[in-house]
Tab-separated table of C-alpha atoms in Angstrom:
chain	number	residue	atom	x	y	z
A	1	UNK	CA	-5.444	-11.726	14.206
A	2	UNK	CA	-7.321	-8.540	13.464
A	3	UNK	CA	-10.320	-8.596	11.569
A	4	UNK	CA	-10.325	-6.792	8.151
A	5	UNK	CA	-6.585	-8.100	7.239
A	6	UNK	CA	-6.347	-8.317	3.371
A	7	UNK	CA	-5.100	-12.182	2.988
A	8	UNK	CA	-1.911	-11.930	0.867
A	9	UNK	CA	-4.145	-14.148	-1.566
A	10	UNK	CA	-6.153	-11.559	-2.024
A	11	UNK	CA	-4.073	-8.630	-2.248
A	12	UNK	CA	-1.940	-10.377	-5.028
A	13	UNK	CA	-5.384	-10.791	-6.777
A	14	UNK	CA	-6.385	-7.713	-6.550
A	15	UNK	CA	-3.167	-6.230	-8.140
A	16	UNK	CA	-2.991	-4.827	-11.501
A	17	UNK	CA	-1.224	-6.974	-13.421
A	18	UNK	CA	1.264	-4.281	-14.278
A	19	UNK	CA	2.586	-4.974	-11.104
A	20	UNK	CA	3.261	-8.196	-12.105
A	21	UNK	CA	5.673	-6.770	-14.999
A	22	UNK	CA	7.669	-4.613	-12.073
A	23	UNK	CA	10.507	-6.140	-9.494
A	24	UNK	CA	9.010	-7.559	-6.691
A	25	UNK	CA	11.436	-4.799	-4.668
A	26	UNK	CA	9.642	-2.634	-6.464
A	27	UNK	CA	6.291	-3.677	-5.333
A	28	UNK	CA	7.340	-4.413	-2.093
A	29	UNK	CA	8.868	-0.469	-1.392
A	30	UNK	CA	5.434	0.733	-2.683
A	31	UNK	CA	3.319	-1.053	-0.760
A	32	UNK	CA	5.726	-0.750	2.322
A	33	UNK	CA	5.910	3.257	1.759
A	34	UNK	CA	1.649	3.675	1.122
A	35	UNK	CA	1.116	1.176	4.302
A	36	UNK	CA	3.190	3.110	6.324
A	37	UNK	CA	1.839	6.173	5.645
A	38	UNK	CA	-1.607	5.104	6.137
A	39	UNK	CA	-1.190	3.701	9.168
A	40	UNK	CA	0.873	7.085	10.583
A	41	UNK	CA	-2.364	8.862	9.513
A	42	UNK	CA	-5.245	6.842	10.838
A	43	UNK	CA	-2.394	6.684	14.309
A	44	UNK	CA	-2.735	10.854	14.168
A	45	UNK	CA	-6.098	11.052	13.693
A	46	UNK	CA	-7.187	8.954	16.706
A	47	UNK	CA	-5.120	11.060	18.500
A	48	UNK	CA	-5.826	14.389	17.717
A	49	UNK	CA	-2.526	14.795	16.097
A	50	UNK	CA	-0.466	14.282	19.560
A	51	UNK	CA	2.201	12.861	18.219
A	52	UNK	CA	3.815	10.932	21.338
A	53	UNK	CA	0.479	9.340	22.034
A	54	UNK	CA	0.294	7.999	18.526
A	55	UNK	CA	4.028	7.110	18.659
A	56	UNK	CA	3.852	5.340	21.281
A	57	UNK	CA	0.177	3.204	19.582
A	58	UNK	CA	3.018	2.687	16.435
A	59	UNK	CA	5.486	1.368	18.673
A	60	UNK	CA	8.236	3.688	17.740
A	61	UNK	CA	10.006	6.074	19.144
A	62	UNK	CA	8.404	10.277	18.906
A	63	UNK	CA	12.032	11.387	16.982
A	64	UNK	CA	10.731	8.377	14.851
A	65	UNK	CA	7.510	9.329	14.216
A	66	UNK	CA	8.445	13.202	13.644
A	67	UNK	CA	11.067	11.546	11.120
A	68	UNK	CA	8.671	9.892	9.890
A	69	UNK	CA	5.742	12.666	9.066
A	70	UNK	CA	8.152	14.651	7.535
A	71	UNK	CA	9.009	11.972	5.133
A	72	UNK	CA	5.374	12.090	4.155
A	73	UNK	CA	4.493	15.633	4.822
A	74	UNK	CA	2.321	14.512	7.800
A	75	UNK	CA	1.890	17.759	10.079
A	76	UNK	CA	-0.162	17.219	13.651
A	77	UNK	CA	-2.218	20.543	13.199
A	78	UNK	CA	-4.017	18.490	10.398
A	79	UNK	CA	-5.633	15.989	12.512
A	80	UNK	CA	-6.456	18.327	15.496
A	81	UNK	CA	-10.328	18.243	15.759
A	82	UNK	CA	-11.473	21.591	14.767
């Protein structure tokens, strides 16, 4: 497994215990929604913002990944090197 993995010990630890008051489907679409996004942006950026290229690194399809950075206003001209 990857090094740097938060254990889901630890991540459970490290929530605010606000959390704890929520629905775990709460939680879990949060999480889900902020990991996802993440990921599509560190996928962009070691790609220059070519957006097949980092499709194909996610596994998913490029209509996906389009689909995707518009659900989190990801654009590919913002991770072109300058």
């Amino acid at each position: 497994k990857p090094g740097g993995i938060l254990s889901p010990e630890r991540f459970i630890d490290s929530l605010d215990p606000l959390w704890l008051e929520k629905p775990l489907s709460e939680l879990k679409a949060y999480v889900i929604e902020n990991l996802e996004r993440a990921y599509l942006e560190k996928a962009l950026a070691s790609t220059q913002g070519r957006v097949g290229e980092a499709a194909r690194k996610a596994g998913i399809h490029p209509r996906g990944m389009f689909d995707k950075m518009k659900k989190y206003g990801l654009r590919k001209e913002d991770f072109k090197q300058q």
